[in-house]
Each structure stands twice: as C-alpha cells, then as structure tokens.
GROMACS .gro file of C-alpha atoms in nm:
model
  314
    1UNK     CA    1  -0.340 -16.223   0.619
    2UNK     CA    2  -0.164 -16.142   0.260
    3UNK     CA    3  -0.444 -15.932   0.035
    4UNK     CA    4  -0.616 -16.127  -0.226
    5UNK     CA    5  -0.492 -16.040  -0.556
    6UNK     CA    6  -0.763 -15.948  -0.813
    7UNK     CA    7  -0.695 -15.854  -1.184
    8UNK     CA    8  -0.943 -15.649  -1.383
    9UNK     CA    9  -0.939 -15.690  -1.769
   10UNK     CA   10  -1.165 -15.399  -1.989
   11UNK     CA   11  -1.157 -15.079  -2.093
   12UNK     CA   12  -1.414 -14.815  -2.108
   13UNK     CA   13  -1.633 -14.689  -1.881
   14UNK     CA   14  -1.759 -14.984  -1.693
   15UNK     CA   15  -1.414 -15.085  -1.571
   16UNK     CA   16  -1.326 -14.758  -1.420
   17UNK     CA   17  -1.706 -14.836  -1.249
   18UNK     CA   18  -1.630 -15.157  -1.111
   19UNK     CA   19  -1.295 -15.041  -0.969
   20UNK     CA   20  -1.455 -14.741  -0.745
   21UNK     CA   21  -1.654 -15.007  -0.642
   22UNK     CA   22  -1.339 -15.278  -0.607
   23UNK     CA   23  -1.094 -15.000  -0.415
   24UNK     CA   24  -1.318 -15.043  -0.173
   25UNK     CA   25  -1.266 -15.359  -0.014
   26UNK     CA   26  -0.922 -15.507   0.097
   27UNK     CA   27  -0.775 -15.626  -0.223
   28UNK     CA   28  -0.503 -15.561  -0.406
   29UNK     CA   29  -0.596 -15.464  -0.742
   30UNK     CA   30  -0.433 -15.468  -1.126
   31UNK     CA   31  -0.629 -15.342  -1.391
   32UNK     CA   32  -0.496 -15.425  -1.725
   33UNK     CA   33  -0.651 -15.134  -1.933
   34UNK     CA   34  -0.713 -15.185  -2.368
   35UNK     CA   35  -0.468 -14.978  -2.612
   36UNK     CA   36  -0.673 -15.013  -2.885
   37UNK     CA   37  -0.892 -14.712  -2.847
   38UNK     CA   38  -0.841 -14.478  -3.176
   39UNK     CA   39  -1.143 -14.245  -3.121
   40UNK     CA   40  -1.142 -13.855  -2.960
   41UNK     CA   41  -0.870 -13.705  -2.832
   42UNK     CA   42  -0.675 -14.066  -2.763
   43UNK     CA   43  -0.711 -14.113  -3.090
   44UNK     CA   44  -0.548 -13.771  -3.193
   45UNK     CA   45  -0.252 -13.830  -2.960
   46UNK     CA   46  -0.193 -14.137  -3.055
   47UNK     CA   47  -0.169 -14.051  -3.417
   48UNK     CA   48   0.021 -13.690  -3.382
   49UNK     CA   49   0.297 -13.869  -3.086
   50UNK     CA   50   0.293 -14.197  -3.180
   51UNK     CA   51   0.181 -14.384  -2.840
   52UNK     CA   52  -0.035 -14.589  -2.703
   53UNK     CA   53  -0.383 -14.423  -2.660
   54UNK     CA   54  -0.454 -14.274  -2.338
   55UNK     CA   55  -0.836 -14.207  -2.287
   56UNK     CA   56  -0.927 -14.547  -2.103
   57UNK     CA   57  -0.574 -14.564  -1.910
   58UNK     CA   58  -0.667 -14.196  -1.802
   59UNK     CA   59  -1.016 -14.315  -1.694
   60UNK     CA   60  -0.893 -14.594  -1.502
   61UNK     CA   61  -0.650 -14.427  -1.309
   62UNK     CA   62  -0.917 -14.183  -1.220
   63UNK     CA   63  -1.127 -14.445  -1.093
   64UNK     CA   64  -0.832 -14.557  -0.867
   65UNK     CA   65  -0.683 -14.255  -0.743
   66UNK     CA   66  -0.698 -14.160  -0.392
   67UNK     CA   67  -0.707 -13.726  -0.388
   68UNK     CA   68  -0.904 -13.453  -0.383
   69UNK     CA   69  -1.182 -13.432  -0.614
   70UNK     CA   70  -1.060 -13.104  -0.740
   71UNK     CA   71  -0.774 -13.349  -0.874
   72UNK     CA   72  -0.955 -13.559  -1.029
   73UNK     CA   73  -1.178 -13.312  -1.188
   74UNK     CA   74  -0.854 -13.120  -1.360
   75UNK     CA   75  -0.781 -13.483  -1.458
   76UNK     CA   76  -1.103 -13.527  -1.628
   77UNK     CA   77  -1.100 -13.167  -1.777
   78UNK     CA   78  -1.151 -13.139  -2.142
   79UNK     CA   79  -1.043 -12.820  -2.332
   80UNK     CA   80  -1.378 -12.657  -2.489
   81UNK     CA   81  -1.146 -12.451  -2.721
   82UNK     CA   82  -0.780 -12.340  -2.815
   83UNK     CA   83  -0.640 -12.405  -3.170
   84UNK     CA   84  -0.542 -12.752  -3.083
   85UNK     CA   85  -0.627 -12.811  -2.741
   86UNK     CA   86  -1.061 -12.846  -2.799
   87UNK     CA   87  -1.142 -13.164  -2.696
   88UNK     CA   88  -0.856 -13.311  -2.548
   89UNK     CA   89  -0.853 -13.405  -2.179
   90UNK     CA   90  -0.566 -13.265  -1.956
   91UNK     CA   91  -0.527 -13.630  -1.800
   92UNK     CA   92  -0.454 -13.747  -2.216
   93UNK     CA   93  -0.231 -13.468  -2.251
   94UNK     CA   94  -0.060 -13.547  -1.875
   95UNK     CA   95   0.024 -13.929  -1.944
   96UNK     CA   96   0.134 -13.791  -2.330
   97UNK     CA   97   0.367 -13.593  -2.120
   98UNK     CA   98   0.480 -13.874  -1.843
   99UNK     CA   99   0.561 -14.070  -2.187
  100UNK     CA  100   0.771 -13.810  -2.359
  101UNK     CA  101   0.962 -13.738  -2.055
  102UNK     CA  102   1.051 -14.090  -1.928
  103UNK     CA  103   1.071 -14.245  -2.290
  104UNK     CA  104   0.811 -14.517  -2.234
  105UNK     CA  105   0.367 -14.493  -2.204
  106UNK     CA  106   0.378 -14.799  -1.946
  107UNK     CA  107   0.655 -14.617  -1.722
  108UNK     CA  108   0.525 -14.278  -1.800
  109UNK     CA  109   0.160 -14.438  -1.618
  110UNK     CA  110   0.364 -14.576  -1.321
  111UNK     CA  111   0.502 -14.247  -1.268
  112UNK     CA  112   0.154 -14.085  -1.290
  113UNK     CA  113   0.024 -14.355  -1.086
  114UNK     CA  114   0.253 -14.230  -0.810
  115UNK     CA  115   0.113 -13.876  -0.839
  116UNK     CA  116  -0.215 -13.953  -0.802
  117UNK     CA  117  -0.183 -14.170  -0.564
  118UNK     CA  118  -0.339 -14.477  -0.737
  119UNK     CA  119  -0.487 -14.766  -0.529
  120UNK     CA  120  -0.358 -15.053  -0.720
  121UNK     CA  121  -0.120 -15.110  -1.020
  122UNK     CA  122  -0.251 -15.002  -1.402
  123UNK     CA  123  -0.141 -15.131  -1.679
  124UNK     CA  124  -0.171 -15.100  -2.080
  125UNK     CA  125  -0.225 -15.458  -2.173
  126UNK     CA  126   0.090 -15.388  -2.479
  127UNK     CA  127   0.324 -15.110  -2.435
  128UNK     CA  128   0.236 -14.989  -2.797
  129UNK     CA  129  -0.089 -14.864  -3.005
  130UNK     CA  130  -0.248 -15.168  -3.158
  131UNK     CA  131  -0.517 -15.170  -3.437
  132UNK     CA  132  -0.825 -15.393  -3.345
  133UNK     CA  133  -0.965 -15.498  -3.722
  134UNK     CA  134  -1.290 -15.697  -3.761
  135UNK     CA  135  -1.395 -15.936  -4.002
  136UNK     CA  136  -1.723 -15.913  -4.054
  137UNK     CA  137  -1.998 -16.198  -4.185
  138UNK     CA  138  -1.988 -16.087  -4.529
  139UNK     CA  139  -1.605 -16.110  -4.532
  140UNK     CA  140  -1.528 -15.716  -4.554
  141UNK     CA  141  -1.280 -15.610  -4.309
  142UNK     CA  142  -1.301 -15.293  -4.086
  143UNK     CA  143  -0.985 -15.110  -3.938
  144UNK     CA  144  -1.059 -14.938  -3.610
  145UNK     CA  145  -1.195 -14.962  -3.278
  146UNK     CA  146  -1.402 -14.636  -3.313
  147UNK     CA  147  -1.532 -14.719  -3.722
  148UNK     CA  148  -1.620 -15.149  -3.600
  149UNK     CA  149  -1.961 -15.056  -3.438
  150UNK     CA  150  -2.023 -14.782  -3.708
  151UNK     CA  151  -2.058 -15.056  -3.989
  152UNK     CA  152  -2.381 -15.227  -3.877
  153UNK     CA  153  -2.267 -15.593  -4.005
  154UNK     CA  154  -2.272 -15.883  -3.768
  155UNK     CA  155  -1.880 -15.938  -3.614
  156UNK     CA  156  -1.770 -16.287  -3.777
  157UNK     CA  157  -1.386 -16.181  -3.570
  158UNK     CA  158  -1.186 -15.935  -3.425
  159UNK     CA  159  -0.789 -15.972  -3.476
  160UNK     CA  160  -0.500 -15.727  -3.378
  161UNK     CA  161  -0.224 -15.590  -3.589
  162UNK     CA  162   0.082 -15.574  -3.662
  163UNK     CA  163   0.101 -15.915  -3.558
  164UNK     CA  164   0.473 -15.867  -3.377
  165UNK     CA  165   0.298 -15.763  -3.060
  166UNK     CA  166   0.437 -15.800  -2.682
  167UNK     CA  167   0.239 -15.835  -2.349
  168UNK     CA  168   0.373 -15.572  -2.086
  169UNK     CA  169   0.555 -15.858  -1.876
  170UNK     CA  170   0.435 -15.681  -1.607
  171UNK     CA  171   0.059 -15.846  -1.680
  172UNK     CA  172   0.147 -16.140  -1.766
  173UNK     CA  173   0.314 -16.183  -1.365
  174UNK     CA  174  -0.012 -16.026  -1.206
  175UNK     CA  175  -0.219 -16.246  -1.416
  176UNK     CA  176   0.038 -16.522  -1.272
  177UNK     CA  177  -0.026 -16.410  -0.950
  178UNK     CA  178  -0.382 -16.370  -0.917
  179UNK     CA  179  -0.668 -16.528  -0.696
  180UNK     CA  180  -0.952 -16.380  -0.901
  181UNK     CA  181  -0.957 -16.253  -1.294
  182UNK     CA  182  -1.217 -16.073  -1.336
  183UNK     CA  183  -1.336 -15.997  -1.785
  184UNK     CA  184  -1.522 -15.644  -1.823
  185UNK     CA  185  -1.748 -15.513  -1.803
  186UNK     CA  186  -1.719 -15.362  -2.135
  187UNK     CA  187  -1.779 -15.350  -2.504
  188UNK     CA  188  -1.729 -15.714  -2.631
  189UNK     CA  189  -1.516 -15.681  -2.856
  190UNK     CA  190  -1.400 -15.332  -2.862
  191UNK     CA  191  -1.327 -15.369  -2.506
  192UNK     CA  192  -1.251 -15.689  -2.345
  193UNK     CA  193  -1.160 -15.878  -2.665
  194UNK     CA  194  -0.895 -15.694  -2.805
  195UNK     CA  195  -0.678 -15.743  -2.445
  196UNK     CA  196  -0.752 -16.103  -2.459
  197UNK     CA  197  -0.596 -16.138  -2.798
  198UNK     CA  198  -0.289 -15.978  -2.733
  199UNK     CA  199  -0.063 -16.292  -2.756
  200UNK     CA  200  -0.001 -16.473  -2.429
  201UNK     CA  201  -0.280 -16.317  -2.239
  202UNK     CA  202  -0.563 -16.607  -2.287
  203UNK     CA  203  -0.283 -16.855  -2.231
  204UNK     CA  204  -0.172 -16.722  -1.875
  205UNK     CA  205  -0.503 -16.692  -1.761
  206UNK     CA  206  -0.605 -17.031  -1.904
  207UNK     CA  207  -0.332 -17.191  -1.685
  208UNK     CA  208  -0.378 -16.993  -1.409
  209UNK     CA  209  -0.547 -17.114  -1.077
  210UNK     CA  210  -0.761 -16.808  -0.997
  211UNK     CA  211  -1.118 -16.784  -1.029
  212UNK     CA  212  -1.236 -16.678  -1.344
  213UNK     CA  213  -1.479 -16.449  -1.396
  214UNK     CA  214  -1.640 -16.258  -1.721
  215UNK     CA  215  -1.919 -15.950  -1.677
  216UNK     CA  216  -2.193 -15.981  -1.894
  217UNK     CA  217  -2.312 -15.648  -2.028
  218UNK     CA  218  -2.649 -15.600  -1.918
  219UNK     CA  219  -2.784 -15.448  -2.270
  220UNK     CA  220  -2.703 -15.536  -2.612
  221UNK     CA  221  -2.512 -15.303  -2.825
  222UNK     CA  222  -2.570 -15.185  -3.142
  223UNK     CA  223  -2.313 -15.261  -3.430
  224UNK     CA  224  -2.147 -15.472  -3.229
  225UNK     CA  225  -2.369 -15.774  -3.001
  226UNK     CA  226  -2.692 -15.700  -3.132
  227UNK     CA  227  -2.958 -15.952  -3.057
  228UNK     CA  228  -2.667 -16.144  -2.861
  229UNK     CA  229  -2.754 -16.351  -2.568
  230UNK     CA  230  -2.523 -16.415  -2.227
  231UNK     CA  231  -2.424 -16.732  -2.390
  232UNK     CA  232  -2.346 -16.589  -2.719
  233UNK     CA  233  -2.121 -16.331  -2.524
  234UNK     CA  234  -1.944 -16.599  -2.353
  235UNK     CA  235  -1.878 -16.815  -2.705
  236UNK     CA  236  -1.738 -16.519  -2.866
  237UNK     CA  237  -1.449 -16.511  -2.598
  238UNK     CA  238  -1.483 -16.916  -2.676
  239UNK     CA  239  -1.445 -16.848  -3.015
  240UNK     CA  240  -1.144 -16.648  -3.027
  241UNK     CA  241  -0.927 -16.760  -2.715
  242UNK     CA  242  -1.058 -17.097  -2.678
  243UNK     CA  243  -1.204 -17.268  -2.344
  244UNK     CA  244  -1.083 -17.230  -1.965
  245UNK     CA  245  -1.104 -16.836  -1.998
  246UNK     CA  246  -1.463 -16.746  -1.824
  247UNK     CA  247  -1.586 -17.020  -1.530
  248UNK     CA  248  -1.824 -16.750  -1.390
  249UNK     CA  249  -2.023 -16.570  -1.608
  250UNK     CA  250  -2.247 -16.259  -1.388
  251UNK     CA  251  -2.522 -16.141  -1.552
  252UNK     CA  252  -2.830 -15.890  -1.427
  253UNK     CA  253  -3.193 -16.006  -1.381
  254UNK     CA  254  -3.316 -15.621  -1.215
  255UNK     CA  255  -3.614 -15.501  -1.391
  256UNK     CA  256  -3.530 -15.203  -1.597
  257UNK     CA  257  -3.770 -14.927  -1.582
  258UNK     CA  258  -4.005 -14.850  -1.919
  259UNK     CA  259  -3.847 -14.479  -2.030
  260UNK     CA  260  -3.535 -14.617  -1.937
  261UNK     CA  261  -3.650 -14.934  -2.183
  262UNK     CA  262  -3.746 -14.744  -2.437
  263UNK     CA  263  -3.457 -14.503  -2.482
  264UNK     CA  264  -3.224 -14.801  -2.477
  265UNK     CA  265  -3.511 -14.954  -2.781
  266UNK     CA  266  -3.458 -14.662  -2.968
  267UNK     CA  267  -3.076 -14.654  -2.967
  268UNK     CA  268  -3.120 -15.048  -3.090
  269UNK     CA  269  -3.013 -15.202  -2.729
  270UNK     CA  270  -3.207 -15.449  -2.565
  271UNK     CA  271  -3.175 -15.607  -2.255
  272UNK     CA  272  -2.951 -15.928  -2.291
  273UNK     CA  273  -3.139 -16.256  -2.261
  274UNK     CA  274  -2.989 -16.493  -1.970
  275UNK     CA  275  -3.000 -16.824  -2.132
  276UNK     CA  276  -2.893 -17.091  -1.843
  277UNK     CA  277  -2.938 -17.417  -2.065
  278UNK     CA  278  -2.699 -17.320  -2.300
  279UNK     CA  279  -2.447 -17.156  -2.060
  280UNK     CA  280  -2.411 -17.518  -1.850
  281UNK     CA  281  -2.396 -17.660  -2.179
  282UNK     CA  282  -2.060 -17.384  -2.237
  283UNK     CA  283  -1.929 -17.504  -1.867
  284UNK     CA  284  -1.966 -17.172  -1.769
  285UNK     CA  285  -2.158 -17.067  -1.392
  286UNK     CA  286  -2.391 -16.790  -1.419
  287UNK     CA  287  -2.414 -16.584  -1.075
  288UNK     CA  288  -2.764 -16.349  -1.149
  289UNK     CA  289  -2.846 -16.033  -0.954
  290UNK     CA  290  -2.979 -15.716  -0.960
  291UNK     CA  291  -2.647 -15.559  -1.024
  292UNK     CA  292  -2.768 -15.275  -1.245
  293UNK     CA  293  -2.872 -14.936  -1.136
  294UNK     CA  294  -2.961 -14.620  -1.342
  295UNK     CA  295  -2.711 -14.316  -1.384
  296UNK     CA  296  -2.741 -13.999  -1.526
  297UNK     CA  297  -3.019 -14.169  -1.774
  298UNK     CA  298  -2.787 -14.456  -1.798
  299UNK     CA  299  -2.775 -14.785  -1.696
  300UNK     CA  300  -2.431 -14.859  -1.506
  301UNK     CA  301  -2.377 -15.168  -1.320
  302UNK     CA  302  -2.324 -15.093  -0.903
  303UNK     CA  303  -2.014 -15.121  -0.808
  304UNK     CA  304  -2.019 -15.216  -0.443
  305UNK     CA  305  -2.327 -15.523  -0.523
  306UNK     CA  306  -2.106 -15.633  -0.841
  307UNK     CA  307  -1.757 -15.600  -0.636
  308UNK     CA  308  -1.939 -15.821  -0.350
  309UNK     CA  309  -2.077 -16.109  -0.543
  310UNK     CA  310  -1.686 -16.101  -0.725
  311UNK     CA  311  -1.505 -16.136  -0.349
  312UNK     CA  312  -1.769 -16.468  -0.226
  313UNK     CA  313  -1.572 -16.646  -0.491
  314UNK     CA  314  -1.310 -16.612  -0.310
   0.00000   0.00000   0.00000
C-alpha cells in the first residue's frame, strides 16, 4: 500500500519535535520550513550572503536525518569563539555553503538533504529571505521576526514583504498531494503564520482534500498570544487566510506541574484555555490529550502521542 503523504507547516523548535516523532511511523513526510527567521546566526548569514535564513531549515533537517549522532551533533555545533565564527552553527554555515556552490538555498538543502540522509523532503516555504512585519493594535508597525515579540503590544496583523514573493513550486505540489496537513506547532505568528501568507499557500491547502490539522501551543507566549485562548489561535489563522485552513484543532489538557507553572508565570506564559463552545462555533474539531511532557525544564509536546492522534485521522 502507497505511504500516506503528510505535510508539516512551522518552524522552530516544535516542528523539528514533532518530526522525530513523525519519522517514525510509515509516512512519507514534507516539511515546509519558515524563511522569515532574522535572529542569531541565521540572521547574520542572511544579511552578510544574502539568502534565505538557515537556523530552522538546519533544525529540521536535523530532526529528519538518519546518521550517527556524532553527525548530527557537528551539525548542531555552534562556534564559542573565532573573529567571526562565535555563535554561528556549522549546519548554518554548511547549507550557506550548499547555496553558494549550487547557486540556489532550496537546491543547496536538497543536496544537503542527500548527505544526511534525510527521511522525507524539506523545504523553505519561498526560495528567498522574507521580512515578516506586524501591525500592531495601536497602528505602529514592527519589522522583524526576532524585534515582533520584543514590542509587548497586542498583534492587530502580520504581513510579508516585498510583496513580489513566489512559493517554492515544489510545496505547492506536496501540499497538492497530501492526505494530512498538519499547522505547527510553533510560534503563531512568527512561526506558522508567516508560511501561510506566502501567496498561494492558504489557497492550495484550502482546496485541497487532506485532513487538516493545526497544533495548538500548549502555553501562551509573551509579546506575541498573550492571554490568547485555542479559539483565538485558530481565528488568527481565520483572520488572515480566511476559512477551510484548520478542521482539527489538537490542543493539551495534561496537568502541568506547579515549579514548572510558575516558571512559565514568571516568563508571562500561561497555560492556553481550551474553549470548546467557541471552537464548534469556528467549525473547527478539537482532539484533547495529554500531549505535553516536560524537557530539560521545558515543556515540549511528545512526539510519538502527538504523531499518533495525527495518523487516526487518517
């Protein structure tokens, strides 16, 4: 029997989580990675080369690769100093490479791809950087991904520029082709958002006749959803790519415990409210779960329950 096809939309760390978790299980797998990272060494790169940022491409094709963990800890390995070098991340400096040498970030990732190994296909969501710019409430406008959460004022929008942007073609077929899309998990709208809005995107997966499926985070962020319920998440995407995006919306009901609580209270993240009512009023299904488990003092959502409760849908 043909492998489902599954599509994973994000960027940052929770969608190189879910897709240890994915790689897993017999699926074929596309993750369609953000480009609108302009923070730490991907945002350095991007600005001295002029391409695409690497960081959460990098992360995901960690996440996917099939090697030795010696690999994929040279991968991960970030310079402490050299004039130059502190703080970048030989995988950044690796796909900065693959792009010089073949002329082109999404083929210089394929090629990478290849030499890892990499369970699935990866792709940057445009084949250029982008800018993600907010409005926010009180009509002031932000410019970058890294400075939107910084501000502290409630999001009114996000919106791209320049506004000439193309879809890699390449998502726009697996999109076509997929069984399941899966949105997140991931920063709202430093994360998911800013692939959604890249033009075409929302429109292929709004005609498309997979399941469709957005992760909720489980906490609130600060700068960015604060106070924001699972229904609120959901009418952002509403908001900005219209209706027939999310069907499925999965959210966590595992009690989190009280240092864990705390620390989160005191970085201004709660957990986020589950509000049914209003989410059947948004024609959207939740599927709840304990799907959240704690990490290095962190919450993270597990991979393997999350992955699971994805597949039944299919």
């Amino acid at each position: 029997m043909a492998k489902k096809n599954v599509v994973v939309i994000g960027g940052g760390t929770g969608l190189s989580v879910l897709l240890r978790g994915l790689k897993q299980f017999s699926v074929s797998i596309s993750a369609i990675v953000t480009v609108a990272d302009d923070g730490g060494s991907s945002g350095r790169l991007r600005k001295e080369l002029d391409i695409p940022p690497p960081g959460d491409v990098r992360n995901v094709l960690v996440a996917l690769a099939e090697v030795e963990p010696l690999i994929e800890e040279l991968f991960q390995h970030r310079f402490k100093n050299g004039h130059g070098l502190s703080g970048h991340s030989l995988g950044n400096l690796l796909l900065a490479g693959m792009t010089s040498i073949t002329g082109d970030f999404a083929k210089g990732i394929t090629e990478l791809s290849k030499v890892l190994n990499v369970r699935g296909d990866v792709y940057p969501a445009a084949n250029r950087s982008i800018v993600l710019n907010a409005e926010m409430e009180d009509g002031t406008i932000v410019s970058g991904e890294s400075r939107i959460p910084l501000v502290s004022k409630k999001i009114k929008r996000v919106f791209l520029t320049p506004e000439q942007i193309q879809p890699l073609p390449e998502c726009i077929e697996a999109i076509k082709r997929a069984d399941l899309i899966v949105l997140g998990p991931g920063s709202l709208y430093t994360s998911v958002l800013p692939n959604l809005l890249v033009p075409t995107i929302a429109e292929t997966i709004r005609t498309s006749r997979a399941k469709k499926v957005y992760i909720c985070n489980a906490m609130t962020q600060k700068g960015e959803t604060d106070g924001y319920t699972a229904a609120d998440h959901v009418q952002a995407i509403i908001d900005h790519c219209g209706t027939g995006i999310v069907e499925h919306v999965l959210l966590n009901r595992s009690d989190i415990p009280e240092p864990l609580l705390k620390r989160y209270k005191e970085e201004g993240s709660a957990p986020v409210a589950i509000d049914e009512a209003r989410l059947q009023q948004l024609n959207v299904k939740p599927i709840i779960g304990e799907f959240v488990i704690e990490r290095d003092s962190m919450l993270r959502h597990d991979a393997i329950k999350v992955s699971k409760a994805l597949l039944q849908l299919l």
